[in-house]
PDB file of C-alpha atoms in Angstrom:
ATOM      1  CA  UNK A   1     161.109  56.488 132.803  1.00  0.00           C
ATOM      2  CA  UNK A   2     160.380  53.119 134.197  1.00  0.00           C
ATOM      3  CA  UNK A   3     163.054  50.847 135.601  1.00  0.00           C
ATOM      4  CA  UNK A   4     161.214  47.302 135.668  1.00  0.00           C
ATOM      5  CA  UNK A   5     157.943  46.100 136.908  1.00  0.00           C
ATOM      6  CA  UNK A   6     158.200  46.839 140.704  1.00  0.00           C
ATOM      7  CA  UNK A   7     159.241  50.484 140.180  1.00  0.00           C
ATOM      8  CA  UNK A   8     156.474  51.465 137.725  1.00  0.00           C
ATOM      9  CA  UNK A   9     154.810  54.744 137.115  1.00  0.00           C
ATOM     10  CA  UNK A  10     151.339  52.767 136.356  1.00  0.00           C
ATOM     11  CA  UNK A  11     150.080  54.676 139.485  1.00  0.00           C
ATOM     12  CA  UNK A  12     150.183  57.927 138.063  1.00  0.00           C
ATOM     13  CA  UNK A  13     146.547  59.485 137.970  1.00  0.00           C
ATOM     14  CA  UNK A  14     145.773  59.483 134.397  1.00  0.00           C
ATOM     15  CA  UNK A  15     146.867  55.954 133.717  1.00  0.00           C
ATOM     16  CA  UNK A  16     145.140  52.916 134.558  1.00  0.00           C
ATOM     17  CA  UNK A  17     146.426  49.750 136.349  1.00  0.00           C
ATOM     18  CA  UNK A  18     147.414  47.008 133.860  1.00  0.00           C
ATOM     19  CA  UNK A  19     144.957  43.916 134.028  1.00  0.00           C
ATOM     20  CA  UNK A  20     146.305  41.093 136.186  1.00  0.00           C
ATOM     21  CA  UNK A  21     145.261  37.945 137.679  1.00  0.00           C
ATOM     22  CA  UNK A  22     143.070  38.828 140.828  1.00  0.00           C
ATOM     23  CA  UNK A  23     142.876  36.836 143.789  1.00  0.00           C
ATOM     24  CA  UNK A  24     139.730  35.460 145.292  1.00  0.00           C
ATOM     25  CA  UNK A  25     139.281  37.747 148.508  1.00  0.00           C
ATOM     26  CA  UNK A  26     135.854  36.556 149.506  1.00  0.00           C
ATOM     27  CA  UNK A  27     137.178  34.431 152.192  1.00  0.00           C
ATOM     28  CA  UNK A  28     139.949  36.500 153.579  1.00  0.00           C
ATOM     29  CA  UNK A  29     140.202  39.025 156.505  1.00  0.00           C
ATOM     30  CA  UNK A  30     141.746  42.429 156.130  1.00  0.00           C
ATOM     31  CA  UNK A  31     142.903  45.004 158.773  1.00  0.00           C
ATOM     32  CA  UNK A  32     143.102  48.656 157.400  1.00  0.00           C
ATOM     33  CA  UNK A  33     144.812  50.690 160.017  1.00  0.00           C
ATOM     34  CA  UNK A  34     143.570  54.201 159.342  1.00  0.00           C
ATOM     35  CA  UNK A  35     140.143  55.102 157.985  1.00  0.00           C
ATOM     36  CA  UNK A  36     140.786  56.675 154.160  1.00  0.00           C
ATOM     37  CA  UNK A  37     141.825  53.554 153.075  1.00  0.00           C
ATOM     38  CA  UNK A  38     139.131  51.475 154.468  1.00  0.00           C
ATOM     39  CA  UNK A  39     137.149  51.603 151.409  1.00  0.00           C
ATOM     40  CA  UNK A  40     139.699  49.430 149.829  1.00  0.00           C
ATOM     41  CA  UNK A  41     138.500  45.926 151.212  1.00  0.00           C
ATOM     42  CA  UNK A  42     134.740  46.805 151.874  1.00  0.00           C
ATOM     43  CA  UNK A  43     133.493  44.809 148.811  1.00  0.00           C
ATOM     44  CA  UNK A  44     136.263  42.144 148.492  1.00  0.00           C
ATOM     45  CA  UNK A  45     137.110  40.844 152.167  1.00  0.00           C
ATOM     46  CA  UNK A  46     134.912  38.449 154.139  1.00  0.00           C
ATOM     47  CA  UNK A  47     135.873  40.722 157.179  1.00  0.00           C
ATOM     48  CA  UNK A  48     137.217  44.108 157.298  1.00  0.00           C
ATOM     49  CA  UNK A  49     138.698  45.523 160.601  1.00  0.00           C
ATOM     50  CA  UNK A  50     139.288  49.174 160.540  1.00  0.00           C
ATOM     51  CA  UNK A  51     141.172  50.713 163.726  1.00  0.00           C
ATOM     52  CA  UNK A  52     141.079  54.475 163.958  1.00  0.00           C
ATOM     53  CA  UNK A  53     142.786  56.660 166.166  1.00  0.00           C
ATOM     54  CA  UNK A  54     139.604  58.651 167.131  1.00  0.00           C
ATOM     55  CA  UNK A  55     136.767  56.371 167.668  1.00  0.00           C
ATOM     56  CA  UNK A  56     134.412  59.464 167.573  1.00  0.00           C
ATOM     57  CA  UNK A  57     135.777  60.734 164.106  1.00  0.00           C
ATOM     58  CA  UNK A  58     134.108  61.696 161.076  1.00  0.00           C
ATOM     59  CA  UNK A  59     135.496  58.662 159.217  1.00  0.00           C
ATOM     60  CA  UNK A  60     134.357  55.972 161.737  1.00  0.00           C
ATOM     61  CA  UNK A  61     130.789  57.625 161.630  1.00  0.00           C
ATOM     62  CA  UNK A  62     131.045  57.139 157.787  1.00  0.00           C
ATOM     63  CA  UNK A  63     132.036  53.294 157.929  1.00  0.00           C
ATOM     64  CA  UNK A  64     129.487  52.783 160.528  1.00  0.00           C
ATOM     65  CA  UNK A  65     126.756  54.184 158.569  1.00  0.00           C
ATOM     66  CA  UNK A  66     127.504  51.389 155.926  1.00  0.00           C
ATOM     67  CA  UNK A  67     125.554  49.086 158.094  1.00  0.00           C
ATOM     68  CA  UNK A  68     127.898  46.103 156.639  1.00  0.00           C
ATOM     69  CA  UNK A  69     128.042  42.956 158.892  1.00  0.00           C
ATOM     70  CA  UNK A  70     131.622  42.505 157.425  1.00  0.00           C
ATOM     71  CA  UNK A  71     132.924  45.854 158.516  1.00  0.00           C
ATOM     72  CA  UNK A  72     133.965  46.465 162.317  1.00  0.00           C
ATOM     73  CA  UNK A  73     135.447  49.407 163.654  1.00  0.00           C
ATOM     74  CA  UNK A  74     137.933  48.941 166.793  1.00  0.00           C
ATOM     75  CA  UNK A  75     139.657  51.684 168.557  1.00  0.00           C
ATOM     76  CA  UNK A  76     143.518  51.724 168.129  1.00  0.00           C
ATOM     77  CA  UNK A  77     146.195  54.307 168.975  1.00  0.00           C
ATOM     78  CA  UNK A  78     149.091  52.548 166.994  1.00  0.00           C
ATOM     79  CA  UNK A  79     151.488  54.172 169.610  1.00  0.00           C
ATOM     80  CA  UNK A  80     150.053  52.213 172.621  1.00  0.00           C
ATOM     81  CA  UNK A  81     151.228  48.509 172.594  1.00  0.00           C
ATOM     82  CA  UNK A  82     148.423  47.385 174.881  1.00  0.00           C
ATOM     83  CA  UNK A  83     145.713  48.586 172.499  1.00  0.00           C
ATOM     84  CA  UNK A  84     147.733  46.956 169.625  1.00  0.00           C
ATOM     85  CA  UNK A  85     147.591  43.753 171.817  1.00  0.00           C
ATOM     86  CA  UNK A  86     143.969  44.416 172.448  1.00  0.00           C
ATOM     87  CA  UNK A  87     143.000  44.941 168.610  1.00  0.00           C
ATOM     88  CA  UNK A  88     145.279  42.115 167.799  1.00  0.00           C
ATOM     89  CA  UNK A  89     143.281  39.401 170.208  1.00  0.00           C
ATOM     90  CA  UNK A  90     140.007  40.688 168.974  1.00  0.00           C
ATOM     91  CA  UNK A  91     141.093  40.063 165.383  1.00  0.00           C
ATOM     92  CA  UNK A  92     142.448  36.432 166.231  1.00  0.00           C
ATOM     93  CA  UNK A  93     139.355  35.586 167.928  1.00  0.00           C
ATOM     94  CA  UNK A  94     137.218  36.751 165.037  1.00  0.00           C
ATOM     95  CA  UNK A  95     139.084  34.151 162.738  1.00  0.00           C
ATOM     96  CA  UNK A  96     137.299  31.115 161.967  1.00  0.00           C
ATOM     97  CA  UNK A  97     140.893  29.315 161.707  1.00  0.00           C
ATOM     98  CA  UNK A  98     143.780  31.500 163.389  1.00  0.00           C
ATOM     99  CA  UNK A  99     145.857  28.822 162.006  1.00  0.00           C
ATOM    100  CA  UNK A 100     145.081  29.929 158.448  1.00  0.00           C
ATOM    101  CA  UNK A 101     146.011  33.532 159.342  1.00  0.00           C
ATOM    102  CA  UNK A 102     145.120  36.778 158.164  1.00  0.00           C
ATOM    103  CA  UNK A 103     145.468  37.945 154.753  1.00  0.00           C
ATOM    104  CA  UNK A 104     146.135  41.544 154.563  1.00  0.00           C
ATOM    105  CA  UNK A 105     147.170  44.611 156.733  1.00  0.00           C
ATOM    106  CA  UNK A 106     147.231  48.058 155.461  1.00  0.00           C
ATOM    107  CA  UNK A 107     149.242  50.448 157.377  1.00  0.00           C
ATOM    108  CA  UNK A 108     147.401  53.925 156.742  1.00  0.00           C
ATOM    109  CA  UNK A 109     147.391  55.796 160.058  1.00  0.00           C
ATOM    110  CA  UNK A 110     149.615  58.777 160.021  1.00  0.00           C
ATOM    111  CA  UNK A 111     149.951  62.617 160.948  1.00  0.00           C
ATOM    112  CA  UNK A 112     151.641  65.508 159.532  1.00  0.00           C
ATOM    113  CA  UNK A 113     152.710  69.004 160.185  1.00  0.00           C
ATOM    114  CA  UNK A 114     154.993  71.754 158.532  1.00  0.00           C
ATOM    115  CA  UNK A 115     157.618  74.204 159.457  1.00  0.00           C
ATOM    116  CA  UNK A 116     161.130  74.519 158.403  1.00  0.00           C
ATOM    117  CA  UNK A 117     163.714  72.839 160.783  1.00  0.00           C
ATOM    118  CA  UNK A 118     164.414  75.811 162.866  1.00  0.00           C
ATOM    119  CA  UNK A 119     160.444  76.534 163.314  1.00  0.00           C
ATOM    120  CA  UNK A 120     159.837  73.137 164.480  1.00  0.00           C
ATOM    121  CA  UNK A 121     160.315  71.720 167.986  1.00  0.00           C
ATOM    122  CA  UNK A 122     161.761  68.571 168.931  1.00  0.00           C
ATOM    123  CA  UNK A 123     158.576  67.229 170.393  1.00  0.00           C
ATOM    124  CA  UNK A 124     156.790  67.757 167.106  1.00  0.00           C
ATOM    125  CA  UNK A 125     159.624  65.501 165.734  1.00  0.00           C
ATOM    126  CA  UNK A 126     159.086  62.963 168.182  1.00  0.00           C
ATOM    127  CA  UNK A 127     155.111  62.938 167.834  1.00  0.00           C
ATOM    128  CA  UNK A 128     155.090  62.545 163.904  1.00  0.00           C
ATOM    129  CA  UNK A 129     157.728  59.749 164.215  1.00  0.00           C
ATOM    130  CA  UNK A 130     155.787  58.083 167.000  1.00  0.00           C
ATOM    131  CA  UNK A 131     152.668  57.689 164.779  1.00  0.00           C
ATOM    132  CA  UNK A 132     153.966  57.618 161.175  1.00  0.00           C
ATOM    133  CA  UNK A 133     157.157  55.358 161.851  1.00  0.00           C
ATOM    134  CA  UNK A 134     157.223  53.485 164.889  1.00  0.00           C
ATOM    135  CA  UNK A 135     153.254  53.043 164.900  1.00  0.00           C
ATOM    136  CA  UNK A 136     153.726  51.462 161.310  1.00  0.00           C
ATOM    137  CA  UNK A 137     156.648  48.970 162.854  1.00  0.00           C
ATOM    138  CA  UNK A 138     154.704  48.215 166.141  1.00  0.00           C
ATOM    139  CA  UNK A 139     151.318  47.095 164.284  1.00  0.00           C
ATOM    140  CA  UNK A 140     153.467  45.300 161.589  1.00  0.00           C
ATOM    141  CA  UNK A 141     155.358  43.403 163.824  1.00  0.00           C
ATOM    142  CA  UNK A 142     152.168  42.329 166.123  1.00  0.00           C
ATOM    143  CA  UNK A 143     150.389  40.922 163.017  1.00  0.00           C
ATOM    144  CA  UNK A 144     153.169  39.399 161.206  1.00  0.00           C
ATOM    145  CA  UNK A 145     152.568  35.951 162.624  1.00  0.00           C
ATOM    146  CA  UNK A 146     148.993  35.968 161.389  1.00  0.00           C
ATOM    147  CA  UNK A 147     150.166  37.322 157.844  1.00  0.00           C
ATOM    148  CA  UNK A 148     152.905  34.761 157.618  1.00  0.00           C
ATOM    149  CA  UNK A 149     150.509  31.968 158.126  1.00  0.00           C
ATOM    150  CA  UNK A 150     148.336  33.325 155.191  1.00  0.00           C
ATOM    151  CA  UNK A 151     151.279  33.971 153.053  1.00  0.00           C
ATOM    152  CA  UNK A 152     149.397  37.275 152.842  1.00  0.00           C
ATOM    153  CA  UNK A 153     150.165  41.150 152.421  1.00  0.00           C
ATOM    154  CA  UNK A 154     151.327  43.978 153.907  1.00  0.00           C
ATOM    155  CA  UNK A 155     150.791  47.402 152.361  1.00  0.00           C
ATOM    156  CA  UNK A 156     152.416  50.352 153.910  1.00  0.00           C
ATOM    157  CA  UNK A 157     151.136  53.939 152.905  1.00  0.00           C
ATOM    158  CA  UNK A 158     154.186  55.953 152.655  1.00  0.00           C
ATOM    159  CA  UNK A 159     154.199  59.532 150.270  1.00  0.00           C
ATOM    160  CA  UNK A 160     156.054  61.058 147.544  1.00  0.00           C
ATOM    161  CA  UNK A 161     157.772  62.505 150.468  1.00  0.00           C
ATOM    162  CA  UNK A 162     159.282  59.200 151.216  1.00  0.00           C
ATOM    163  CA  UNK A 163     161.306  59.373 148.138  1.00  0.00           C
ATOM    164  CA  UNK A 164     162.184  62.975 148.058  1.00  0.00           C
ATOM    165  CA  UNK A 165     162.596  65.663 150.654  1.00  0.00           C
ATOM    166  CA  UNK A 166     160.845  69.158 150.359  1.00  0.00           C
ATOM    167  CA  UNK A 167     161.225  72.308 152.359  1.00  0.00           C
ATOM    168  CA  UNK A 168     159.179  72.889 155.480  1.00  0.00           C
ATOM    169  CA  UNK A 169     158.345  68.987 155.675  1.00  0.00           C
ATOM    170  CA  UNK A 170     161.286  67.575 157.594  1.00  0.00           C
ATOM    171  CA  UNK A 171     159.170  66.143 160.159  1.00  0.00           C
ATOM    172  CA  UNK A 172     156.879  64.059 157.675  1.00  0.00           C
ATOM    173  CA  UNK A 173     159.623  63.252 155.239  1.00  0.00           C
ATOM    174  CA  UNK A 174     161.994  61.766 157.891  1.00  0.00           C
ATOM    175  CA  UNK A 175     159.150  59.307 159.125  1.00  0.00           C
ATOM    176  CA  UNK A 176     158.093  58.618 155.195  1.00  0.00           C
ATOM    177  CA  UNK A 177     161.731  57.881 154.410  1.00  0.00           C
ATOM    178  CA  UNK A 178     161.990  55.491 157.441  1.00  0.00           C
ATOM    179  CA  UNK A 179     158.744  53.619 156.360  1.00  0.00           C
ATOM    180  CA  UNK A 180     160.285  53.164 153.043  1.00  0.00           C
ATOM    181  CA  UNK A 181     163.449  51.666 154.518  1.00  0.00           C
ATOM    182  CA  UNK A 182     161.389  49.484 156.808  1.00  0.00           C
ATOM    183  CA  UNK A 183     159.242  48.190 154.091  1.00  0.00           C
ATOM    184  CA  UNK A 184     162.062  47.318 152.056  1.00  0.00           C
ATOM    185  CA  UNK A 185     163.761  45.318 154.774  1.00  0.00           C
ATOM    186  CA  UNK A 186     160.546  43.605 155.772  1.00  0.00           C
ATOM    187  CA  UNK A 187     160.021  42.670 151.818  1.00  0.00           C
ATOM    188  CA  UNK A 188     163.552  41.044 151.595  1.00  0.00           C
ATOM    189  CA  UNK A 189     162.879  39.230 154.619  1.00  0.00           C
ATOM    190  CA  UNK A 190     159.243  38.159 154.042  1.00  0.00           C
ATOM    191  CA  UNK A 191     160.023  36.954 150.545  1.00  0.00           C
ATOM    192  CA  UNK A 192     161.219  33.606 151.209  1.00  0.00           C
ATOM    193  CA  UNK A 193     158.332  33.084 153.446  1.00  0.00           C
ATOM    194  CA  UNK A 194     155.495  34.041 150.741  1.00  0.00           C
ATOM    195  CA  UNK A 195     154.318  37.085 152.289  1.00  0.00           C
ATOM    196  CA  UNK A 196     154.371  40.230 149.776  1.00  0.00           C
ATOM    197  CA  UNK A 197     155.119  43.913 150.797  1.00  0.00           C
ATOM    198  CA  UNK A 198     154.078  46.721 148.764  1.00  0.00           C
ATOM    199  CA  UNK A 199     154.317  50.486 149.515  1.00  0.00           C
ATOM    200  CA  UNK A 200     151.837  53.149 147.971  1.00  0.00           C
ATOM    201  CA  UNK A 201     153.285  56.546 147.702  1.00  0.00           C
ATOM    202  CA  UNK A 202     150.673  59.061 147.036  1.00  0.00           C
ATOM    203  CA  UNK A 203     151.283  62.639 145.684  1.00  0.00           C
ATOM    204  CA  UNK A 204     149.581  65.678 146.742  1.00  0.00           C
ATOM    205  CA  UNK A 205     146.206  64.771 148.172  1.00  0.00           C
ATOM    206  CA  UNK A 206     146.124  66.804 151.144  1.00  0.00           C
ATOM    207  CA  UNK A 207     142.829  68.601 149.848  1.00  0.00           C
ATOM    208  CA  UNK A 208     140.989  65.414 149.513  1.00  0.00           C
ATOM    209  CA  UNK A 209     141.888  64.311 153.288  1.00  0.00           C
ATOM    210  CA  UNK A 210     140.659  67.723 154.622  1.00  0.00           C
ATOM    211  CA  UNK A 211     143.533  67.638 157.197  1.00  0.00           C
ATOM    212  CA  UNK A 212     144.377  71.297 156.677  1.00  0.00           C
ATOM    213  CA  UNK A 213     141.808  73.937 156.588  1.00  0.00           C
ATOM    214  CA  UNK A 214     143.196  77.390 156.437  1.00  0.00           C
ATOM    215  CA  UNK A 215     141.971  77.899 160.052  1.00  0.00           C
ATOM    216  CA  UNK A 216     143.780  74.945 161.156  1.00  0.00           C
ATOM    217  CA  UNK A 217     147.264  75.985 159.127  1.00  0.00           C
ATOM    218  CA  UNK A 218     146.914  79.418 160.823  1.00  0.00           C
ATOM    219  CA  UNK A 219     146.500  77.791 164.210  1.00  0.00           C
ATOM    220  CA  UNK A 220     149.669  75.666 163.920  1.00  0.00           C
ATOM    221  CA  UNK A 221     151.417  78.768 162.454  1.00  0.00           C
ATOM    222  CA  UNK A 222     150.396  80.808 165.578  1.00  0.00           C
ATOM    223  CA  UNK A 223     151.495  78.514 168.246  1.00  0.00           C
ATOM    224  CA  UNK A 224     154.691  77.669 166.097  1.00  0.00           C
ATOM    225  CA  UNK A 225     155.558  81.446 166.117  1.00  0.00           C
ATOM    226  CA  UNK A 226     154.703  82.034 169.845  1.00  0.00           C
ATOM    227  CA  UNK A 227     157.046  79.057 170.710  1.00  0.00           C
ATOM    228  CA  UNK A 228     159.946  79.872 168.770  1.00  0.00           C
ATOM    229  CA  UNK A 229     163.237  80.975 170.303  1.00  0.00           C
ATOM    230  CA  UNK A 230     163.731  84.565 170.303  1.00  0.00           C
ATOM    231  CA  UNK A 231     166.878  84.441 168.327  1.00  0.00           C
ATOM    232  CA  UNK A 232     164.888  82.550 165.688  1.00  0.00           C
ATOM    233  CA  UNK A 233     162.298  85.033 165.696  1.00  0.00           C
ATOM    234  CA  UNK A 234     164.608  87.789 165.410  1.00  0.00           C
ATOM    235  CA  UNK A 235     166.785  86.305 162.813  1.00  0.00           C
ATOM    236  CA  UNK A 236     164.076  85.275 160.459  1.00  0.00           C
ATOM    237  CA  UNK A 237     161.322  88.065 160.837  1.00  0.00           C
ATOM    238  CA  UNK A 238     157.599  87.661 161.045  1.00  0.00           C
ATOM    239  CA  UNK A 239     157.481  88.632 157.283  1.00  0.00           C
ATOM    240  CA  UNK A 240     159.598  85.531 156.229  1.00  0.00           C
ATOM    241  CA  UNK A 241     157.517  83.393 158.753  1.00  0.00           C
ATOM    242  CA  UNK A 242     154.084  84.647 157.045  1.00  0.00           C
ATOM    243  CA  UNK A 243     155.423  83.909 153.664  1.00  0.00           C
ATOM    244  CA  UNK A 244     156.386  80.422 154.521  1.00  0.00           C
ATOM    245  CA  UNK A 245     152.907  79.902 156.102  1.00  0.00           C
ATOM    246  CA  UNK A 246     151.118  81.132 152.791  1.00  0.00           C
ATOM    247  CA  UNK A 247     153.341  78.780 150.972  1.00  0.00           C
ATOM    248  CA  UNK A 248     151.699  75.792 153.000  1.00  0.00           C
ATOM    249  CA  UNK A 249     148.193  77.089 152.654  1.00  0.00           C
ATOM    250  CA  UNK A 250     148.887  77.344 148.499  1.00  0.00           C
ATOM    251  CA  UNK A 251     150.192  73.659 148.645  1.00  0.00           C
ATOM    252  CA  UNK A 252     147.410  72.500 150.499  1.00  0.00           C
ATOM    253  CA  UNK A 253     144.701  73.953 148.464  1.00  0.00           C
ATOM    254  CA  UNK A 254     146.446  72.790 145.082  1.00  0.00           C
ATOM    255  CA  UNK A 255     146.234  68.883 145.751  1.00  0.00           C
ATOM    256  CA  UNK A 256     143.894  66.440 144.240  1.00  0.00           C
ATOM    257  CA  UNK A 257     140.416  65.849 145.617  1.00  0.00           C
ATOM    258  CA  UNK A 258     140.172  62.508 143.851  1.00  0.00           C
ATOM    259  CA  UNK A 259     141.367  59.695 146.365  1.00  0.00           C
ATOM    260  CA  UNK A 260     140.391  56.972 143.911  1.00  0.00           C
ATOM    261  CA  UNK A 261     144.046  56.366 142.365  1.00  0.00           C
ATOM    262  CA  UNK A 262     145.284  55.808 145.797  1.00  0.00           C
ATOM    263  CA  UNK A 263     142.138  53.251 146.732  1.00  0.00           C
ATOM    264  CA  UNK A 264     142.940  51.433 143.410  1.00  0.00           C
ATOM    265  CA  UNK A 265     146.332  51.315 144.226  1.00  0.00           C
ATOM    266  CA  UNK A 266     145.787  49.640 147.668  1.00  0.00           C
ATOM    267  CA  UNK A 267     143.225  47.361 146.011  1.00  0.00           C
ATOM    268  CA  UNK A 268     145.766  46.123 143.519  1.00  0.00           C
ATOM    269  CA  UNK A 269     148.403  45.621 145.935  1.00  0.00           C
ATOM    270  CA  UNK A 270     145.947  43.400 148.103  1.00  0.00           C
ATOM    271  CA  UNK A 271     144.183  41.264 145.526  1.00  0.00           C
ATOM    272  CA  UNK A 272     146.661  40.867 142.407  1.00  0.00           C
ATOM    273  CA  UNK A 273     148.576  37.618 141.936  1.00  0.00           C
ATOM    274  CA  UNK A 274     151.426  39.860 141.083  1.00  0.00           C
ATOM    275  CA  UNK A 275     151.490  43.237 143.333  1.00  0.00           C
ATOM    276  CA  UNK A 276     153.854  45.835 142.675  1.00  0.00           C
ATOM    277  CA  UNK A 277     156.795  46.688 144.935  1.00  0.00           C
ATOM    278  CA  UNK A 278     155.895  50.423 144.773  1.00  0.00           C
ATOM    279  CA  UNK A 279     152.824  52.216 143.497  1.00  0.00           C
ATOM    280  CA  UNK A 280     152.952  55.833 142.609  1.00  0.00           C
ATOM    281  CA  UNK A 281     149.273  57.552 142.498  1.00  0.00           C
ATOM    282  CA  UNK A 282     150.165  60.982 141.615  1.00  0.00           C
ATOM    283  CA  UNK A 283     149.685  63.682 138.884  1.00  0.00           C
ATOM    284  CA  UNK A 284     152.567  63.999 136.386  1.00  0.00           C
ATOM    285  CA  UNK A 285     154.060  67.065 138.030  1.00  0.00           C
ATOM    286  CA  UNK A 286     154.886  65.029 141.338  1.00  0.00           C
ATOM    287  CA  UNK A 287     155.926  61.797 139.122  1.00  0.00           C
ATOM    288  CA  UNK A 288     158.183  63.687 137.118  1.00  0.00           C
ATOM    289  CA  UNK A 289     159.892  65.596 140.017  1.00  0.00           C
ATOM    290  CA  UNK A 290     160.265  62.386 141.912  1.00  0.00           C
ATOM    291  CA  UNK A 291     162.117  60.864 138.897  1.00  0.00           C
ATOM    292  CA  UNK A 292     164.282  63.724 138.495  1.00  0.00           C
ATOM    293  CA  UNK A 293     164.961  64.085 142.227  1.00  0.00           C
ATOM    294  CA  UNK A 294     165.913  60.322 142.870  1.00  0.00           C
ATOM    295  CA  UNK A 295     167.559  59.400 139.474  1.00  0.00           C
ATOM    296  CA  UNK A 296     169.592  62.593 138.651  1.00  0.00           C
ATOM    297  CA  UNK A 297     172.528  63.727 140.591  1.00  0.00           C
ATOM    298  CA  UNK A 298     171.420  66.159 143.448  1.00  0.00           C
ATOM    299  CA  UNK A 299     173.167  69.337 141.927  1.00  0.00           C
ATOM    300  CA  UNK A 300     170.847  69.009 138.872  1.00  0.00           C
ATOM    301  CA  UNK A 301     167.667  68.629 140.854  1.00  0.00           C
ATOM    302  CA  UNK A 302     169.022  71.351 143.364  1.00  0.00           C
ATOM    303  CA  UNK A 303     169.162  73.512 140.296  1.00  0.00           C
ATOM    304  CA  UNK A 304     165.811  72.844 139.191  1.00  0.00           C
ATOM    305  CA  UNK A 305     163.707  72.972 142.311  1.00  0.00           C
ATOM    306  CA  UNK A 306     165.804  75.193 144.874  1.00  0.00           C
ATOM    307  CA  UNK A 307     168.055  77.722 143.081  1.00  0.00           C
TER     308      UNK A 307
END
């Protein structure tokens, strides 16, 4: 079920990306905002900047241990404009010829949580959006002048949850739907300027990221329950709430632990002469579900997945 080259199924885990003309990246500089995708450009870019949210995190230590003179980690909170400006200046000053610009920007920074709408505070909605959506917009806007000069690439990491909604994930889904819309608008605007914009929509890779241990899920759930309005606790009951938490634990343990399909997709988007508009690194369950929920009437997909 494929509708043209740009909306392709070639990113499904068990399928390989087709051979394409590859661009020589030995003389280009990449910025990867978020640690997991930083492995993408390590062997291809002349310079690779990886701005993590937490300079003391395990991902930073892993990259620093590579001891590469082409790799540099710099502190960046994507929500803080002063830090974005500081990193921009660091990168601009590191370019041999700033007028030639910056080849690639990968927006990978993101956070997530879980909880049904009535279980989720407005503060949580705003916190997730501040990083996942507005952080992506802010970093992209800051680096676009350099990207335009190089006629380079912007790669935004979205999610299958940016194409189809799911229960207990509304804070995350809202932001990823926003990243999809932002990426489409940016792609339209950058096309006449020679800049290519791609979106990578991973399936369930939570197990590979180690973001949600059972202890972490339980800690989030306990805090959420304690902060619920009394009327919500009374109407839903603790049994219903606990069952929802167990479903989230099962979901987190069921995902793929192999990140290579995502890394291959990002690499292709940065180095192929003809990158795709969207990449779908996911297993067949999520790919089929996404096709059904995005191409068939809602009454049909609701019948299959909700009723």
